PDB file of C-alpha atoms in Angstrom:
ATOM      1  CA  MET A 171      29.114 -29.796 -60.466  1.00 41.00           C
ATOM      2  CA  SER A 172      30.719 -26.325 -62.834  1.00 57.00           C
ATOM      3  CA  ARG A 173      29.085 -25.896 -66.319  1.00 61.00           C
ATOM      4  CA  ILE A 174      30.931 -23.353 -69.428  1.00 65.00           C
ATOM      5  CA  ASP A 175      29.060 -22.582 -71.844  1.00 67.00           C
ATOM      6  CA  CYS A 176      29.585 -19.548 -74.905  1.00 74.00           C
ATOM      7  CA  VAL A 177      27.464 -18.532 -77.265  1.00 74.00           C
ATOM      8  CA  ALA A 178      28.461 -16.396 -80.123  1.00 73.00           C
ATOM      9  CA  HIS A 179      25.075 -13.789 -80.507  1.00 73.00           C
ATOM     10  CA  GLY A 180      22.739 -13.226 -78.599  1.00 76.00           C
ATOM     11  CA  ASP A 181      19.741 -14.422 -80.230  1.00 80.00           C
ATOM     12  CA  GLU A 182      21.874 -17.823 -79.412  1.00 81.00           C
ATOM     13  CA  LEU A 183      22.150 -16.820 -75.779  1.00 80.00           C
ATOM     14  CA  LEU A 184      17.899 -16.598 -75.734  1.00 82.00           C
ATOM     15  CA  ALA A 185      18.011 -19.981 -76.809  1.00 84.00           C
ATOM     16  CA  ARG A 186      19.982 -21.839 -74.918  1.00 83.00           C
ATOM     17  CA  PHE A 187      19.037 -20.019 -72.012  1.00 81.00           C
ATOM     18  CA  SER A 188      15.066 -20.598 -72.557  1.00 83.00           C
ATOM     19  CA  ARG A 189      16.380 -24.572 -72.899  1.00 84.00           C
ATOM     20  CA  GLN A 190      17.854 -24.047 -69.036  1.00 82.00           C
ATOM     21  CA  ALA A 191      18.569 -21.940 -67.463  1.00 77.00           C
ATOM     22  CA  VAL A 192      21.703 -20.579 -65.381  1.00 80.00           C
ATOM     23  CA  ASP A 193      22.786 -19.278 -62.519  1.00 80.00           C
ATOM     24  CA  VAL A 194      25.177 -16.208 -64.228  1.00 82.00           C
ATOM     25  CA  VAL A 195      25.540 -14.878 -67.700  1.00 83.00           C
ATOM     26  CA  LEU A 196      28.210 -12.725 -68.398  1.00 84.00           C
ATOM     27  CA  VAL A 197      27.690 -10.698 -71.328  1.00 84.00           C
ATOM     28  CA  GLY A 198      30.503  -8.844 -73.566  1.00 82.00           C
ATOM     29  CA  THR A 199      30.956  -5.725 -75.003  1.00 79.00           C
ATOM     30  CA  GLN A 200      31.858  -3.618 -76.717  1.00 70.00           C
ATOM     31  CA  ARG A 201      31.682   0.348 -77.779  1.00 59.00           C
ATOM     32  CA  ALA A 202      29.903   0.996 -81.244  1.00 51.00           C
ATOM     33  CA  VAL A 203      28.870  -2.730 -81.187  1.00 53.00           C
ATOM     34  CA  PRO A 204      25.291  -3.058 -79.712  1.00 57.00           C
ATOM     35  CA  ASN A 205      25.955  -6.962 -79.935  1.00 79.00           C
ATOM     36  CA  GLY A 206      25.841  -7.131 -76.526  1.00 80.00           C
ATOM     37  CA  VAL A 207      23.976  -5.533 -74.761  1.00 81.00           C
ATOM     38  CA  GLU A 208      20.794  -5.305 -76.945  1.00 84.00           C
ATOM     39  CA  ALA A 209      21.104  -9.854 -76.189  1.00 84.00           C
ATOM     40  CA  THR A 210      21.742  -8.561 -72.303  1.00 83.00           C
ATOM     41  CA  ARG A 211      17.926  -6.694 -72.552  1.00 84.00           C
ATOM     42  CA  ARG A 212      16.633  -9.152 -74.736  1.00 85.00           C
ATOM     43  CA  LEU A 213      17.744 -11.399 -71.887  1.00 83.00           C
ATOM     44  CA  VAL A 214      16.219  -9.696 -69.414  1.00 83.00           C
ATOM     45  CA  SER A 215      13.610  -8.998 -70.571  1.00 84.00           C
ATOM     46  CA  ALA A 216      12.040 -12.404 -71.860  1.00 84.00           C
ATOM     47  CA  HIS A 217      13.601 -13.856 -67.940  1.00 81.00           C
ATOM     48  CA  PRO A 218      13.597 -11.466 -65.718  1.00 81.00           C
ATOM     49  CA  GLN A 219      15.160 -13.649 -63.702  1.00 81.00           C
ATOM     50  CA  ALA A 220      18.603 -13.993 -64.893  1.00 81.00           C
ATOM     51  CA  ASN A 221      21.889 -12.795 -63.686  1.00 82.00           C
ATOM     52  CA  VAL A 222      23.425 -10.612 -65.952  1.00 84.00           C
ATOM     53  CA  ILE A 223      27.116  -9.979 -65.146  1.00 83.00           C
ATOM     54  CA  VAL A 224      28.675  -7.822 -69.115  1.00 83.00           C
ATOM     55  CA  PHE A 225      32.414  -7.024 -69.856  1.00 82.00           C
ATOM     56  CA  GLY A 226      33.530  -4.254 -71.393  1.00 79.00           C
ATOM     57  CA  ALA A 227      35.977  -0.949 -71.637  1.00 78.00           C
ATOM     58  CA  PRO A 228      35.585   1.078 -67.890  1.00 71.00           C
ATOM     59  CA  ASP A 229      36.028   4.147 -70.181  1.00 71.00           C
ATOM     60  CA  ASP A 230      32.865   2.756 -72.028  1.00 73.00           C
ATOM     61  CA  ALA A 231      30.258   4.780 -70.779  1.00 71.00           C
ATOM     62  CA  ALA A 232      27.291   4.759 -73.604  1.00 74.00           C
ATOM     63  CA  SER A 233      27.419   0.664 -73.686  1.00 76.00           C
ATOM     64  CA  ILE A 234      28.040   0.553 -69.460  1.00 75.00           C
ATOM     65  CA  ALA A 235      25.087   2.819 -69.018  1.00 75.00           C
ATOM     66  CA  ALA A 236      22.671   0.835 -72.139  1.00 77.00           C
ATOM     67  CA  ALA A 237      23.070  -3.160 -69.807  1.00 78.00           C
ATOM     68  CA  ILE A 238      22.597  -1.791 -66.348  1.00 76.00           C
ATOM     69  CA  ALA A 239      19.010  -0.178 -67.915  1.00 77.00           C
ATOM     70  CA  GLY A 240      19.028  -2.897 -70.008  1.00 79.00           C
ATOM     71  CA  GLY A 241      18.793  -5.295 -66.374  1.00 81.00           C
ATOM     72  CA  ALA A 242      22.228  -6.123 -65.938  1.00 82.00           C
ATOM     73  CA  ARG A 243      22.804  -6.552 -62.409  1.00 79.00           C
ATOM     74  CA  GLY A 244      27.211  -5.684 -62.078  1.00 77.00           C
ATOM     75  CA  TYR A 245      29.847  -4.105 -65.069  1.00 79.00           C
ATOM     76  CA  LEU A 246      33.527  -5.836 -64.982  1.00 79.00           C
ATOM     77  CA  ARG A 247      36.058  -4.530 -66.493  1.00 78.00           C
ATOM     78  CA  TRP A 248      37.300  -6.570 -69.409  1.00 80.00           C
ATOM     79  CA  ASP A 249      41.406  -6.341 -67.278  1.00 78.00           C
ATOM     80  CA  ALA A 250      39.435  -7.411 -64.230  1.00 76.00           C
ATOM     81  CA  SER A 251      41.624  -9.809 -61.417  1.00 76.00           C
ATOM     82  CA  ARG A 252      40.650 -13.030 -60.987  1.00 78.00           C
ATOM     83  CA  PRO A 253      39.492 -11.519 -57.086  1.00 76.00           C
ATOM     84  CA  GLU A 254      37.183  -8.965 -58.512  1.00 75.00           C
ATOM     85  CA  LEU A 255      35.634 -11.935 -61.048  1.00 77.00           C
ATOM     86  CA  VAL A 256      35.198 -13.628 -57.875  1.00 76.00           C
ATOM     87  CA  ALA A 257      33.553 -10.910 -56.123  1.00 74.00           C
ATOM     88  CA  ALA A 258      31.240 -10.280 -58.006  1.00 74.00           C
ATOM     89  CA  LEU A 259      29.993 -13.638 -58.814  1.00 75.00           C
ATOM     90  CA  ALA A 260      28.902 -14.380 -55.716  1.00 74.00           C
ATOM     91  CA  HIS A 261      27.431 -11.255 -54.869  1.00 73.00           C
ATOM     92  CA  THR A 262      25.257 -11.694 -57.700  1.00 72.00           C
ATOM     93  CA  LEU A 263      24.826 -15.317 -56.817  1.00 71.00           C
ATOM     94  CA  ALA A 264      24.146 -14.161 -53.093  1.00 68.00           C
ATOM     95  CA  SER A 265      21.138 -12.417 -54.766  1.00 61.00           C
ATOM     96  CA  THR A 266      19.056 -14.006 -57.167  1.00 44.00           C
ATOM     97  CA  SER A 267      16.107 -12.187 -56.453  1.00 39.00           C
ATOM     98  CA  VAL A 268      16.663  -8.695 -57.218  1.00 39.00           C
ATOM     99  CA  PRO A 269      15.034  -6.338 -54.920  1.00 39.00           C
ATOM    100  CA  ALA A 270      12.756  -3.251 -55.661  1.00 36.00           C
ATOM    101  CA  PRO A 271      14.904  -0.150 -55.661  1.00 39.00           C
ATOM    102  CA  ARG A 272      13.813   2.638 -52.609  1.00 42.00           C
ATOM    103  CA  GLN A 273      12.644   5.137 -53.858  1.00 42.00           C
ATOM    104  CA  PRO A 274      14.771   8.409 -52.519  1.00 45.00           C
ATOM    105  CA  SER A 275      13.210  10.507 -49.189  1.00 42.00           C
ATOM    106  CA  ASP A 276      14.252  13.705 -51.943  1.00 46.00           C
ATOM    107  CA  PRO A 277      13.855  12.752 -55.329  1.00 55.00           C
ATOM    108  CA  GLY A 278      16.033  16.979 -55.546  1.00 65.00           C
ATOM    109  CA  VAL A 279      19.139  14.622 -52.931  1.00 70.00           C
ATOM    110  CA  GLN A 280      22.640  16.869 -53.963  1.00 83.00           C
ATOM    111  CA  LEU A 281      25.426  14.268 -53.576  1.00 85.00           C
ATOM    112  CA  THR A 282      28.966  15.383 -52.158  1.00 87.00           C
ATOM    113  CA  GLU A 283      31.256  15.690 -54.868  1.00 87.00           C
ATOM    114  CA  ARG A 284      33.763  13.100 -52.453  1.00 88.00           C
ATOM    115  CA  GLU A 285      30.758  11.790 -53.330  1.00 89.00           C
ATOM    116  CA  LEU A 286      29.459  11.834 -57.132  1.00 89.00           C
ATOM    117  CA  GLN A 287      33.672  11.335 -57.321  1.00 89.00           C
ATOM    118  CA  VAL A 288      32.643   7.507 -55.432  1.00 91.00           C
ATOM    119  CA  LEU A 289      30.046   7.238 -58.002  1.00 91.00           C
ATOM    120  CA  ARG A 290      32.425   7.447 -60.883  1.00 88.00           C
ATOM    121  CA  GLY A 291      35.254   5.489 -59.882  1.00 89.00           C
ATOM    122  CA  MET A 292      31.887   3.315 -59.194  1.00 89.00           C
ATOM    123  CA  SER A 293      30.501   3.335 -63.251  1.00 86.00           C
ATOM    124  CA  GLN A 294      34.085   2.752 -64.527  1.00 84.00           C
ATOM    125  CA  GLY A 295      34.479  -0.758 -62.715  1.00 85.00           C
ATOM    126  CA  LYS A 296      36.897   0.206 -60.145  1.00 87.00           C
ATOM    127  CA  SER A 297      36.948  -1.455 -57.052  1.00 89.00           C
ATOM    128  CA  ASN A 298      36.655  -0.019 -53.785  1.00 90.00           C
ATOM    129  CA  GLY A 299      40.841   0.058 -53.596  1.00 90.00           C
ATOM    130  CA  GLN A 300      41.078   1.101 -56.331  1.00 90.00           C
ATOM    131  CA  ILE A 301      38.857   3.954 -55.911  1.00 90.00           C
ATOM    132  CA  GLY A 302      40.075   5.400 -52.597  1.00 88.00           C
ATOM    133  CA  ARG A 303      43.746   5.031 -54.258  1.00 89.00           C
ATOM    134  CA  GLU A 304      43.408   7.501 -56.752  1.00 88.00           C
ATOM    135  CA  LEU A 305      40.995  10.144 -53.680  1.00 85.00           C
ATOM    136  CA  TYR A 306      43.821   9.213 -51.963  1.00 89.00           C
ATOM    137  CA  LEU A 307      41.396   7.350 -49.770  1.00 84.00           C
ATOM    138  CA  SER A 308      40.862   4.462 -47.522  1.00 88.00           C
ATOM    139  CA  GLU A 309      38.835   1.799 -48.292  1.00 87.00           C
ATOM    140  CA  ASP A 310      36.740   2.065 -45.734  1.00 89.00           C
ATOM    141  CA  THR A 311      36.572   5.299 -46.214  1.00 88.00           C
ATOM    142  CA  VAL A 312      34.948   4.651 -49.957  1.00 90.00           C
ATOM    143  CA  LYS A 313      33.040   2.372 -48.413  1.00 91.00           C
ATOM    144  CA  THR A 314      31.666   5.156 -46.178  1.00 89.00           C
ATOM    145  CA  HIS A 315      30.975   7.201 -49.106  1.00 89.00           C
ATOM    146  CA  ALA A 316      28.881   4.462 -50.578  1.00 91.00           C
ATOM    147  CA  ARG A 317      27.119   4.012 -47.803  1.00 91.00           C
ATOM    148  CA  ARG A 318      25.626   7.499 -47.563  1.00 90.00           C
ATOM    149  CA  LEU A 319      24.858   8.651 -51.598  1.00 90.00           C
ATOM    150  CA  PHE A 320      23.264   4.358 -52.014  1.00 89.00           C
ATOM    151  CA  ARG A 321      21.665   6.073 -49.083  1.00 88.00           C
ATOM    152  CA  LYS A 322      20.347   9.260 -50.307  1.00 88.00           C
ATOM    153  CA  LEU A 323      19.930   7.157 -53.551  1.00 86.00           C
ATOM    154  CA  GLY A 324      17.630   5.140 -52.659  1.00 85.00           C
ATOM    155  CA  VAL A 325      19.456   1.770 -54.019  1.00 85.00           C
ATOM    156  CA  ARG A 326      20.995  -1.441 -52.780  1.00 85.00           C
ATOM    157  CA  ASP A 327      24.165  -2.568 -53.887  1.00 86.00           C
ATOM    158  CA  ARG A 328      26.848  -0.488 -56.988  1.00 87.00           C
ATOM    159  CA  ALA A 329      24.875  -1.646 -59.576  1.00 83.00           C
ATOM    160  CA  GLN A 330      22.309   0.472 -59.245  1.00 82.00           C
ATOM    161  CA  ALA A 331      23.120   3.624 -57.904  1.00 86.00           C
ATOM    162  CA  VAL A 332      25.805   3.341 -61.232  1.00 84.00           C
ATOM    163  CA  ALA A 333      22.244   2.430 -62.996  1.00 81.00           C
ATOM    164  CA  HIS A 334      20.627   5.821 -61.164  1.00 82.00           C
ATOM    165  CA  GLY A 335      23.764   8.369 -61.213  1.00 82.00           C
ATOM    166  CA  PHE A 336      23.272   7.672 -65.175  1.00 79.00           C
ATOM    167  CA  ARG A 337      19.873   8.607 -65.656  1.00 77.00           C
ATOM    168  CA  ARG A 338      20.057  10.821 -63.635  1.00 78.00           C
ATOM    169  CA  GLY A 339      23.361  12.446 -65.330  1.00 76.00           C
ATOM    170  CA  LEU A 340      25.717  11.993 -62.384  1.00 79.00           C
ATOM    171  CA  VAL A 341      27.419  10.538 -64.277  1.00 78.00           C
ATOM    172  CA  ALA A 342      28.827  10.432 -69.011  1.00 68.00           C
TER     173      ALA A 342
END
């Protein structure tokens, strides 16, 4: 049986999750309003097993970076399509425990310009197909670049790659 619940602010989210944990938490973010980002940080700090996906504007890099750094497992644009939402939920539910990030073999590793373009697209919440259309690449080619940059950065998925990219200043 599925259950959907809604809360208005972070304190209420933390209280409800403490009473009854859920599979996935969807949190909204807004530019210049730290409530969603702060709620994510507080929830994951208190409950590391919490699976949080944040929603926000694709051009709000500061909120995206802060939410990912605060423990969100993924990010979606406000206008994400139904298939994108379903894919994000399925991915989050399939990886119920966060694997420890692998250390890059060389911390000074450099990404190619194409890998940086793919990472920037990911940081904007774009799908592989959208990135491919913008770069005039097939979706499979985008996936290949993504796998290479994951390996170079020592990360396992898009959320970790974007968080790593923000921390290293590769994306803004």
